[in-house]
mmCIF file of C-alpha atoms and ligand atoms in Angstrom:
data_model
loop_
_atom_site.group_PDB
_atom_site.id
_atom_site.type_symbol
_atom_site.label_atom_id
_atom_site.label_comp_id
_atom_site.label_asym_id
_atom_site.label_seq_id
_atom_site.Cartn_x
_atom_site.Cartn_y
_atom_site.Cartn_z
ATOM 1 C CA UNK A 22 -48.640 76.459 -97.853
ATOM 2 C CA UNK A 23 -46.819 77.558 -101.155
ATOM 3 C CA UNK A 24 -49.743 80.602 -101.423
ATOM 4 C CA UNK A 25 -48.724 81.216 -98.114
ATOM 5 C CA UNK A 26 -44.817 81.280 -98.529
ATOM 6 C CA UNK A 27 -45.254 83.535 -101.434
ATOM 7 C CA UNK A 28 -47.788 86.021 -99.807
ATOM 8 C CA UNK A 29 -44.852 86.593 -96.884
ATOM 9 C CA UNK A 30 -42.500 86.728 -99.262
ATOM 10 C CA UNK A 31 -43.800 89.851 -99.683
ATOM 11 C CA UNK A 32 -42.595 90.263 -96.540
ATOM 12 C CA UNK A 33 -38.813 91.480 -95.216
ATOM 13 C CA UNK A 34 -38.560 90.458 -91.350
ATOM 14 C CA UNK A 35 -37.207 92.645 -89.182
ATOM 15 C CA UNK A 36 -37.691 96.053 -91.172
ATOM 16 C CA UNK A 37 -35.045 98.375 -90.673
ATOM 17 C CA UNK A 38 -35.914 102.400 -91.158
ATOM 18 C CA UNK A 39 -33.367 105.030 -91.237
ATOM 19 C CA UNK A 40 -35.311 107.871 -90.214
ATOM 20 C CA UNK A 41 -34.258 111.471 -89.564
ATOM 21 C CA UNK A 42 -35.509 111.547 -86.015
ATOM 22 C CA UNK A 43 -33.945 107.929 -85.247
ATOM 23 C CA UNK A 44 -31.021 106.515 -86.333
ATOM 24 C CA UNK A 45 -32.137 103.380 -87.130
ATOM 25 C CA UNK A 46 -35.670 102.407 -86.487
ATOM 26 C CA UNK A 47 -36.233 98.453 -86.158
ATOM 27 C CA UNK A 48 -39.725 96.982 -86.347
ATOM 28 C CA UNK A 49 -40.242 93.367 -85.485
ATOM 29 C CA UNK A 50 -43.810 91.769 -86.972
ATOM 30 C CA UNK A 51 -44.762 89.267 -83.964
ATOM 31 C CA UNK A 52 -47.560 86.008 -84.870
ATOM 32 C CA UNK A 53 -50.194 85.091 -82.624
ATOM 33 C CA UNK A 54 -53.432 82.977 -83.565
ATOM 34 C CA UNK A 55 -55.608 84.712 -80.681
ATOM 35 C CA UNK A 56 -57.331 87.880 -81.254
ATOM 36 C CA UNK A 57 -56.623 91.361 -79.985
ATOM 37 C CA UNK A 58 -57.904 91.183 -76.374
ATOM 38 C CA UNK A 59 -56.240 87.553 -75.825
ATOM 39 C CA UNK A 60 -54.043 87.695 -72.936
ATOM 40 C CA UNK A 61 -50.984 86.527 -74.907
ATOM 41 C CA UNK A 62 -51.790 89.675 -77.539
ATOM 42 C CA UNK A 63 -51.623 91.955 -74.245
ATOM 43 C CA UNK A 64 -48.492 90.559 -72.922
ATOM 44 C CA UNK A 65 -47.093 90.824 -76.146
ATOM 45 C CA UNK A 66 -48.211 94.300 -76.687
ATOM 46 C CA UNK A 67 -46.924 95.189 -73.522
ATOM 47 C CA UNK A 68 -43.263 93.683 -74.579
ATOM 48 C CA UNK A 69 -43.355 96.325 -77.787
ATOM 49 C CA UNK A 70 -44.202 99.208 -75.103
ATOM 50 C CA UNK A 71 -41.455 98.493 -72.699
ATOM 51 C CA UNK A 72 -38.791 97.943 -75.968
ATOM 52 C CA UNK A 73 -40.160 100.638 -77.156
ATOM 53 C CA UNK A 74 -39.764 103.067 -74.037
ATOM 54 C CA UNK A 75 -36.393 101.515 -73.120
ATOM 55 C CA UNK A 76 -35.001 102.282 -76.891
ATOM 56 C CA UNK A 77 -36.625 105.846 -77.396
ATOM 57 C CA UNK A 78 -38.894 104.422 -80.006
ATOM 58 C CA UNK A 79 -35.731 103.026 -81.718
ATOM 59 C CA UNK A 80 -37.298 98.789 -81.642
ATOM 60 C CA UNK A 81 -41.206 98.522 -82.219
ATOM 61 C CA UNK A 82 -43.235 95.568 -82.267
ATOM 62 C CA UNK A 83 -46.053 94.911 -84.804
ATOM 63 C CA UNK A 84 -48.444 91.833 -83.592
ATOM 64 C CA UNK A 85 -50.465 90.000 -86.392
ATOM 65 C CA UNK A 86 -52.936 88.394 -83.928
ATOM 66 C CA UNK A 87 -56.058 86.455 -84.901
ATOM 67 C CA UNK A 88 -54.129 83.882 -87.482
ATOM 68 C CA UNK A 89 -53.317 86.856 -89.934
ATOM 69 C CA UNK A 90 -49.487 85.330 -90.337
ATOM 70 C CA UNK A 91 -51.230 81.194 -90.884
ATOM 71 C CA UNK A 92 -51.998 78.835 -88.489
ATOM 72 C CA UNK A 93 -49.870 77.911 -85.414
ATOM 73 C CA UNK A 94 -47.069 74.961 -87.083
ATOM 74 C CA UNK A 95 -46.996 77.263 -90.412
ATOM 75 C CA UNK A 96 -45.609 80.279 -88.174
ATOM 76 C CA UNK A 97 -42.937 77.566 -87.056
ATOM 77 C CA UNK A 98 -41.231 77.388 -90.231
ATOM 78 C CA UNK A 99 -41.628 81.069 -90.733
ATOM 79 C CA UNK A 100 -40.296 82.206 -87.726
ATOM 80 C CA UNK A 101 -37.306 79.149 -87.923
ATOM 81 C CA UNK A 102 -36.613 81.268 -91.653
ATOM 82 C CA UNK A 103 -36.938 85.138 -90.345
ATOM 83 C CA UNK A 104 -39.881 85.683 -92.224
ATOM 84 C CA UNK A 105 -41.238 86.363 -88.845
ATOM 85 C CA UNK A 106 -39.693 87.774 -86.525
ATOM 86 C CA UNK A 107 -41.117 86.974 -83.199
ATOM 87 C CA UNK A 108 -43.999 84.290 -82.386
ATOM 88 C CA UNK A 109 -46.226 83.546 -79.501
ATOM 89 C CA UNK A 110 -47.270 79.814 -79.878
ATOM 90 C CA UNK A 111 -48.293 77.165 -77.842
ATOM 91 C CA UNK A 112 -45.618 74.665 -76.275
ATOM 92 C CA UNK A 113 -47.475 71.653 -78.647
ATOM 93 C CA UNK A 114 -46.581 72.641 -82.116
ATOM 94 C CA UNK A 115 -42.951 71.797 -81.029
ATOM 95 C CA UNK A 116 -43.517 69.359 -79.188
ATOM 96 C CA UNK A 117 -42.740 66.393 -82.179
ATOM 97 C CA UNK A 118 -39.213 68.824 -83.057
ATOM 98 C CA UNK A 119 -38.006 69.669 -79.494
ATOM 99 C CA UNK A 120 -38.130 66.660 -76.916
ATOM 100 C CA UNK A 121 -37.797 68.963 -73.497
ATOM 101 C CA UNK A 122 -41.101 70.685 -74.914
ATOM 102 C CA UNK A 123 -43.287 68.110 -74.243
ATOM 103 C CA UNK A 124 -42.313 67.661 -70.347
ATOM 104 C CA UNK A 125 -44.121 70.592 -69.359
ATOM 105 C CA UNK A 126 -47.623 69.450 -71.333
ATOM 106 C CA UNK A 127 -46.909 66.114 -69.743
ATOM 107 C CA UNK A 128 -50.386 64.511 -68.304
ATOM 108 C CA UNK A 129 -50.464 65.607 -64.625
ATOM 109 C CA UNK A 130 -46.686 66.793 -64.148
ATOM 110 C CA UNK A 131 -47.671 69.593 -62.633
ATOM 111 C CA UNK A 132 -49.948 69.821 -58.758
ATOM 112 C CA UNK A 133 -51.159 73.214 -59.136
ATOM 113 C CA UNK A 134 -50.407 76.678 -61.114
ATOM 114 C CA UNK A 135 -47.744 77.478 -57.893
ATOM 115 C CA UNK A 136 -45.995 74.330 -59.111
ATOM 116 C CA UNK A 137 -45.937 75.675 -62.901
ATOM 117 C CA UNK A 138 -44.458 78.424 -62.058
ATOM 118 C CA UNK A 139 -41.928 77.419 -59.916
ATOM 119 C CA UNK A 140 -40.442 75.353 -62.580
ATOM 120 C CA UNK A 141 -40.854 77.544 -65.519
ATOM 121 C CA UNK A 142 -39.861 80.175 -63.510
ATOM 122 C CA UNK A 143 -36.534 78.590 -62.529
ATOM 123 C CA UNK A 144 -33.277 75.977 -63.457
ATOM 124 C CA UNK A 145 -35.730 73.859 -65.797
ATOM 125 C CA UNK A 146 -37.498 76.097 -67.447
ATOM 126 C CA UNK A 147 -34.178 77.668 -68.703
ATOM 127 C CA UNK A 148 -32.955 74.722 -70.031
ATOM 128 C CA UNK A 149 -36.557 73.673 -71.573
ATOM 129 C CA UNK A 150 -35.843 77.835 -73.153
ATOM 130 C CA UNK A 151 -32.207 76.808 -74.363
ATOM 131 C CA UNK A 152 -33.173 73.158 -76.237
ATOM 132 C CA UNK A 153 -35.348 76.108 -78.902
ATOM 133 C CA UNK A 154 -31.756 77.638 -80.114
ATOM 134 C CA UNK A 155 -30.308 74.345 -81.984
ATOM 135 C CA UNK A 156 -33.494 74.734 -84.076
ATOM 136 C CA UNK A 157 -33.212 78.292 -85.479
ATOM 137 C CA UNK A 158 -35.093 80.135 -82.495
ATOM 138 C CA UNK A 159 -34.549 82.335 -79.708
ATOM 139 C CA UNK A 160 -36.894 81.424 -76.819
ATOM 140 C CA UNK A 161 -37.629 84.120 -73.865
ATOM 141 C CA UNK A 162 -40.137 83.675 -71.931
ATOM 142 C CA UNK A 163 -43.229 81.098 -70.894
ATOM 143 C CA UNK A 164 -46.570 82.602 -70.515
ATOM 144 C CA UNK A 165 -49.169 80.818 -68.450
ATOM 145 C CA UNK A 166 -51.683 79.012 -70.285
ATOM 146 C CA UNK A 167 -53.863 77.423 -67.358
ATOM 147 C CA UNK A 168 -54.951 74.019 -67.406
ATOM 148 C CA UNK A 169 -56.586 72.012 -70.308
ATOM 149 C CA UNK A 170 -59.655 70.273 -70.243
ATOM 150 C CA UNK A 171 -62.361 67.884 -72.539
ATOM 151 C CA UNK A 172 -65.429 69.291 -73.728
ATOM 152 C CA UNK A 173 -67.334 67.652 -76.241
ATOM 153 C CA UNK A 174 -71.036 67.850 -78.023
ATOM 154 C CA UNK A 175 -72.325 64.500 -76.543
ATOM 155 C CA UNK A 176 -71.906 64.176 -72.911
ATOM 156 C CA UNK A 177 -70.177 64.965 -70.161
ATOM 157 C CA UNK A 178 -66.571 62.948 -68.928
ATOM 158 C CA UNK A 179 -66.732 61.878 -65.712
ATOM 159 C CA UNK A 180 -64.306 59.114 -65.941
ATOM 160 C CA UNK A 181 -62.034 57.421 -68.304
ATOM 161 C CA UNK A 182 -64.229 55.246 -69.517
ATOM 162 C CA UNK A 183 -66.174 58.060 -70.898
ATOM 163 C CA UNK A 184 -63.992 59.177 -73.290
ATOM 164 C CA UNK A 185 -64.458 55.631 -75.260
ATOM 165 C CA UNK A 186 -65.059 56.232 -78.711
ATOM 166 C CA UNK A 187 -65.284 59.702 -78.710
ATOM 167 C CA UNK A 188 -63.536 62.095 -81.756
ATOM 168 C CA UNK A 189 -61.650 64.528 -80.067
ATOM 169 C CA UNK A 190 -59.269 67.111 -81.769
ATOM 170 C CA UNK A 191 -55.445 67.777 -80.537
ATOM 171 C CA UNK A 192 -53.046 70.219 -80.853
ATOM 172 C CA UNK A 193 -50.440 68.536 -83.897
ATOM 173 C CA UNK A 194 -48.359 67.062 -81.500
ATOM 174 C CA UNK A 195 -47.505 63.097 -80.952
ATOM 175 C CA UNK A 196 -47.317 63.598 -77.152
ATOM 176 C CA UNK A 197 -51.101 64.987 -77.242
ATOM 177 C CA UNK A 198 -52.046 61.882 -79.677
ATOM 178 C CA UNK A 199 -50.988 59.268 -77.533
ATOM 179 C CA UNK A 200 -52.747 61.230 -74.388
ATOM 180 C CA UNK A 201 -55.584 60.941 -75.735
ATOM 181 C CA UNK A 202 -55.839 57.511 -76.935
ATOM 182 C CA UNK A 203 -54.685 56.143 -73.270
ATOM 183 C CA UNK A 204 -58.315 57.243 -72.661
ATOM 184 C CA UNK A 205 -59.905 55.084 -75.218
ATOM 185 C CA UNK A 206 -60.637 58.054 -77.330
ATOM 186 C CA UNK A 207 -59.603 59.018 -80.901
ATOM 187 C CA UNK A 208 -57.166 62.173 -81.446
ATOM 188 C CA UNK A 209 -57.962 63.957 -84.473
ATOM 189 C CA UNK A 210 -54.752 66.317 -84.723
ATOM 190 C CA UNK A 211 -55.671 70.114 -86.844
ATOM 191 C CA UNK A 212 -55.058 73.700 -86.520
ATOM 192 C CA UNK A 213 -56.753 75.621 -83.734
ATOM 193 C CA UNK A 214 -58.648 77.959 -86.330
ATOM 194 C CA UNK A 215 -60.439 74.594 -87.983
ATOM 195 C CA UNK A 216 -61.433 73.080 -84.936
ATOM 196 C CA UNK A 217 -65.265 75.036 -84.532
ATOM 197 C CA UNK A 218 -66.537 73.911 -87.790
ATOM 198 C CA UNK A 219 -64.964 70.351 -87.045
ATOM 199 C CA UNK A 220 -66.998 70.250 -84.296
ATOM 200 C CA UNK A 221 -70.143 72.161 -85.601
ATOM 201 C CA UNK A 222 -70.158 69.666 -88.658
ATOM 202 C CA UNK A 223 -69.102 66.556 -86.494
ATOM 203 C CA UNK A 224 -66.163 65.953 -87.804
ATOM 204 C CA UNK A 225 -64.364 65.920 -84.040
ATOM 205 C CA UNK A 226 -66.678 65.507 -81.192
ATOM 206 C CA UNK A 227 -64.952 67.320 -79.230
ATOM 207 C CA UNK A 228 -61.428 68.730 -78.339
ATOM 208 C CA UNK A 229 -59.234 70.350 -74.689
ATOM 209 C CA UNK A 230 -58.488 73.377 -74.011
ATOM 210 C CA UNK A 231 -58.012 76.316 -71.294
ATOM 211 C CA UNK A 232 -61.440 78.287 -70.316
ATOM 212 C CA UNK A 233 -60.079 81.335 -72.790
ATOM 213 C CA UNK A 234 -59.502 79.397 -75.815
ATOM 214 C CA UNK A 235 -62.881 77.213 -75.307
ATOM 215 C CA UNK A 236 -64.687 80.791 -74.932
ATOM 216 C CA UNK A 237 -62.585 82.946 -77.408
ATOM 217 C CA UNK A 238 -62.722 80.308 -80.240
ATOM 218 C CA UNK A 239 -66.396 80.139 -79.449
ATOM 219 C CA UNK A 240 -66.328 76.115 -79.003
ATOM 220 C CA UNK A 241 -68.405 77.008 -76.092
ATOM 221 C CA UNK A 242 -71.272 77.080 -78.707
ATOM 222 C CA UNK A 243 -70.918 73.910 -80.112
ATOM 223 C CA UNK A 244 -69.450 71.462 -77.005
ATOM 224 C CA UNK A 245 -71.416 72.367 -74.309
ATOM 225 C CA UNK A 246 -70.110 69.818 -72.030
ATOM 226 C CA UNK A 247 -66.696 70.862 -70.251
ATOM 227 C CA UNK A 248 -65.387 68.438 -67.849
ATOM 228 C CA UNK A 249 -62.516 69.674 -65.616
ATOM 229 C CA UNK A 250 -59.981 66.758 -66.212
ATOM 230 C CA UNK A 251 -57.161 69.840 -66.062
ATOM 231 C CA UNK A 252 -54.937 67.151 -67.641
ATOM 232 C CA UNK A 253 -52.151 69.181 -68.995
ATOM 233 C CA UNK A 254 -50.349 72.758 -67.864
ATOM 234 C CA UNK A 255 -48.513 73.499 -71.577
ATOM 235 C CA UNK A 256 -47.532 76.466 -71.253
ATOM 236 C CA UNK A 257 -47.219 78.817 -73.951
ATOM 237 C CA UNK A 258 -43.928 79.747 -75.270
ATOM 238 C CA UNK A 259 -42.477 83.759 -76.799
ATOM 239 C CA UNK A 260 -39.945 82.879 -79.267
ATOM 240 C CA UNK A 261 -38.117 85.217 -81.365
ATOM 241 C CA UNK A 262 -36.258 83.880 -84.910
ATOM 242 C CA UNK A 263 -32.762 83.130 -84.450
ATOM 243 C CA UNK A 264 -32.001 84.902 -87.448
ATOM 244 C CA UNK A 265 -33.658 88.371 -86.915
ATOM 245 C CA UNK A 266 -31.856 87.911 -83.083
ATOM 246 C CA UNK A 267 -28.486 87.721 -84.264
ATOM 247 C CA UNK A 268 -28.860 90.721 -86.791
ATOM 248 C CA UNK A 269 -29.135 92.510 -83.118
ATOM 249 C CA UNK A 270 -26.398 94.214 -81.547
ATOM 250 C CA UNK A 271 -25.689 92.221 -78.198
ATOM 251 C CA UNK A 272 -27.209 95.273 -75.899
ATOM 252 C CA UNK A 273 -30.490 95.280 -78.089
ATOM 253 C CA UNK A 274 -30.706 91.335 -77.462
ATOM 254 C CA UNK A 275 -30.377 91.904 -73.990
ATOM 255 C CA UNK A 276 -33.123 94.584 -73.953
ATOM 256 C CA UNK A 277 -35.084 92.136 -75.736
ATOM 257 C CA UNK A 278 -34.480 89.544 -73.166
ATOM 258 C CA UNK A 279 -35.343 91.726 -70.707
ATOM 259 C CA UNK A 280 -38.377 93.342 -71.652
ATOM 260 C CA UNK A 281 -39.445 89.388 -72.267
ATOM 261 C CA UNK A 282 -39.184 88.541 -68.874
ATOM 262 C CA UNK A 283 -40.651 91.863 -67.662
ATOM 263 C CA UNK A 284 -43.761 90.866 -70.180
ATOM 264 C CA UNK A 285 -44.251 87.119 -68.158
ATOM 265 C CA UNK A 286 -45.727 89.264 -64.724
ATOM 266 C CA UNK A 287 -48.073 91.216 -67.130
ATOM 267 C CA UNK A 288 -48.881 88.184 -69.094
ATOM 268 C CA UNK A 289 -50.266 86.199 -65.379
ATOM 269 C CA UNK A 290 -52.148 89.213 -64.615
ATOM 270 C CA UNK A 291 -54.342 89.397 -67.443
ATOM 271 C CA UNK A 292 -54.353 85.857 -67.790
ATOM 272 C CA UNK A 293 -55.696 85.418 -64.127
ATOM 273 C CA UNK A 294 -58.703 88.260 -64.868
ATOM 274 C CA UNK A 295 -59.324 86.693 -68.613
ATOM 275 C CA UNK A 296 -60.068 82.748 -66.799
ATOM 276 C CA UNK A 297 -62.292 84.312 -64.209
ATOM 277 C CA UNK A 298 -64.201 86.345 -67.120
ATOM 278 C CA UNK A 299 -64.469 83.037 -69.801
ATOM 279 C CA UNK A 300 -65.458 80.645 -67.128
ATOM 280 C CA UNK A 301 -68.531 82.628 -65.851
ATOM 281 C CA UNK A 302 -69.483 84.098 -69.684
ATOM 282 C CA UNK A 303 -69.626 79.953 -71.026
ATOM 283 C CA UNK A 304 -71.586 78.996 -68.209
ATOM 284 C CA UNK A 305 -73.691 81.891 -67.964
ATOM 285 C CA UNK A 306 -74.148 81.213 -71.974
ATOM 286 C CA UNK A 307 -75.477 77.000 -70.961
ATOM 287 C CA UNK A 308 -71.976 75.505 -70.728
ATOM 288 C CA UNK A 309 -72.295 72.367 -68.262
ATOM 289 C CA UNK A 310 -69.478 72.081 -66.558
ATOM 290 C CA UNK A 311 -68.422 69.137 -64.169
ATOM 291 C CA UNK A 312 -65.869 67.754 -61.978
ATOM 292 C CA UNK A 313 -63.947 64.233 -62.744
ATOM 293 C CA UNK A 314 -62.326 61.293 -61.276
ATOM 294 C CA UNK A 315 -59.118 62.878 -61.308
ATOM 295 C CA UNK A 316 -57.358 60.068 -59.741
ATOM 296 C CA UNK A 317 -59.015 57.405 -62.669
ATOM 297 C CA UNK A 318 -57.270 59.939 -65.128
ATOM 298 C CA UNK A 319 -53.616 60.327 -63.464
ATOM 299 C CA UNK A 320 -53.523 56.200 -63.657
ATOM 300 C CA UNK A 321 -54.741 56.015 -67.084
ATOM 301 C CA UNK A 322 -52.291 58.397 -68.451
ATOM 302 C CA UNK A 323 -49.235 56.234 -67.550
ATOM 303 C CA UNK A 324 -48.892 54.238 -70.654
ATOM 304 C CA UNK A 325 -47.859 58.616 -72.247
ATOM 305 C CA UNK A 326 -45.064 58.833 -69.304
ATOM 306 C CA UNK A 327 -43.922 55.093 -70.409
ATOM 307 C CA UNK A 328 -43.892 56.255 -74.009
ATOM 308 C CA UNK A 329 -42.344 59.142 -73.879
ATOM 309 C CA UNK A 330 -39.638 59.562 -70.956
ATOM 310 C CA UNK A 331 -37.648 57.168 -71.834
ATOM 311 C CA UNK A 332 -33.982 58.699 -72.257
ATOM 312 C CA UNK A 333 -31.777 59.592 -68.996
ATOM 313 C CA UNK A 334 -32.542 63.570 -69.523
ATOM 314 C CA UNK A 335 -35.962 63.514 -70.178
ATOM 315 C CA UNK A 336 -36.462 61.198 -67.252
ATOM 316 C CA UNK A 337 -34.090 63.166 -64.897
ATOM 317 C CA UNK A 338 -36.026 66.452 -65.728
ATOM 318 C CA UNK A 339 -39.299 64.697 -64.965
ATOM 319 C CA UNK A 340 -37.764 64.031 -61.737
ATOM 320 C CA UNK A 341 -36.390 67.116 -60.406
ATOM 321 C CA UNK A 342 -39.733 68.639 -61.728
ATOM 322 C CA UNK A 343 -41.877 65.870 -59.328
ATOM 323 C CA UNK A 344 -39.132 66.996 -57.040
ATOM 324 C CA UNK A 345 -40.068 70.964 -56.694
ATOM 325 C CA UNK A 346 -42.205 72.160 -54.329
HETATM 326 C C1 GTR B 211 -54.522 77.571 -76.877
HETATM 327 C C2 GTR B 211 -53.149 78.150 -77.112
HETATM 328 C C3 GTR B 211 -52.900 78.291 -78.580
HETATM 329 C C4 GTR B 211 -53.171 76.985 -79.314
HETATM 330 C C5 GTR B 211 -54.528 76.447 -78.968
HETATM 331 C C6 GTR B 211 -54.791 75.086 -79.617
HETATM 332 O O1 GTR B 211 -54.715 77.356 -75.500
HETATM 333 O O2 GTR B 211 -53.053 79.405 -76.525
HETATM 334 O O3 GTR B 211 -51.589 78.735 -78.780
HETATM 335 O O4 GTR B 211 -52.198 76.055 -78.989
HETATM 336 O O5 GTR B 211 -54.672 76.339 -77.557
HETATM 337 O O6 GTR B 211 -55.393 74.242 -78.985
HETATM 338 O O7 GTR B 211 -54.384 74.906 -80.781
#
């Protein structure tokens, strides 16, 4: 962590050139932990091209994909500091500092991707957006991130009861924790980019993800068994660091709040093409995949929504989200 600090200290956020061709060229260094090719690395890309266009070259954007700026909760703090400027990161990580984050990884809140999006997309996914800015960042935009499911080295999950015992890793959130141990499991909470050699050495037995991240961080080779419990929708989240934000001139936020939010259609489409193309390369590659006892796993997950909506808000925003069609 303190190596890390000082290797970014290195670093000035939000690099401002005065060039002869451009008044004042800003460049804005943007984290990701997926590689170049990774949906979320294309819609972020694609952000930088339309700033870029829309400002005559005046605002680029630099993405550090594959983990080059640290691992997922490290980028946090960074990005909370303006060491980094803008960061594409799972809704998880925050889960433990922002309480409307976790309602959207919730177990089951959501009926199908339709139903995602229409909340995301509208009145609650604003406010989820707004509860970032009391903690030093600028959220803009959700990206899709599918649906999450076990996979494990020992067998497949058909029902709860299969998950007994088992070692499975979670994103470092408390919500994800206490999701899996409703299922008799144990939750073994690390960064994404130690999770294959946790499971290669048998360390974890397993962990969830989306059909791109179990194929791009190749746990495909070393948990063959993917069951499709789809038990959480959280989305990912494009936040930019309230301090490089408010070193902006109020048009250039807006741009960037625009180009955002022109980034989220881009984002779907590759993200639609890059599930279809992980699904069939893992199972082409000896992935065996099955269905579960969905319903066994809705019931079983009611101890998390006990847990954890408990105040007025949280509980009203559950609501109106059960409530959206
Ligand atoms: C992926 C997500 C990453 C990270 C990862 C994980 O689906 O895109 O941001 O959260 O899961 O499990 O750590």
């Amino acid at each position: 962590m303190i190596s890390r600090r000082s290797l970014f200290g290195a670093f000035v956020a939000l690099s401002v050139a005065t060039t002869a061709a451009h008044a004042q060229t800003i460049t804005l260094r943007s984290a990701d932990i997926h590689p170049d090719g990774y949906p979320t690395v294309g819609a972020v890309k694609y952000f930088g091209q339309l700033l870029e266009q829309r400002t005559n070259g005046r605002i680029k954007v630099q993405v550090f994909p594959s983990q080059q700026l640290g691992q997922e909760k490290d980028t946090i703090d960074q990005t909370r500091f303006g060491v980094i400027d803008l960061n594409r990161i799972n809704m998880a990580p925050f889960n433990n500092l922002i309480p409307e984050t976790f309602v959207p990884a919730l177990p089951f809140i959501f009926k199908s991707v339709v139903h995602m999006r229409a909340v995301m997309d509208g009145p609650i996914g604003d406010e989820i957006l707004k509860a970032f800015e009391p903690h030093g960042l600028v959220a803009l935009a959700f990206y899709d991130s599918g649906a999450r499911s076990f996979y494990n080295s020992k067998r497949p999950i058909n029902t709860p009861a299969d998950m007994k015992g088992l070692k499975i890793r979670v994103q470092q959130s408390d919500l994800f924790i206490d999701l899996v141990k409703a299922l008799g499991a144990n939750a073994t909470p690390m960064p994404a980019g130690e999770v294959y050699s946790a499971i290669q050495t048998g360390v974890v037995d397993g962990a969830e993800n989306n059909w791109p991240s179990y194929d791009s961080f190749r746990h495909a080779e070393v948990a063959k068994f993917y069951s499709k419990t789809e038990h959480s929708m959280s989305p990912e989240v494009f936040v930019m660091s309230k301090i490089s934000y408010d070193k902006l001139s109020p048009d250039d936020q807006k741009l960037i709040r625009q180009a955002a939010k022109d980034s989220v259609g881009k984002m779907r489409e590759l993200w639609e093409a890059r599930e279809k193309t992980s699904e069939a390369k893992v199972r082409a590659a000896g992935s065996q995949v099955n269905e579960v006892d969905k319903q066994a796993f809705i019931d079983a997950m009611k101890p998390v929504y006990d847990k954890y909506v408990t105040n007025p808000k949280l509980k009203d925003m559950v609501a109106r989200i059960q409530a959206t069609n």
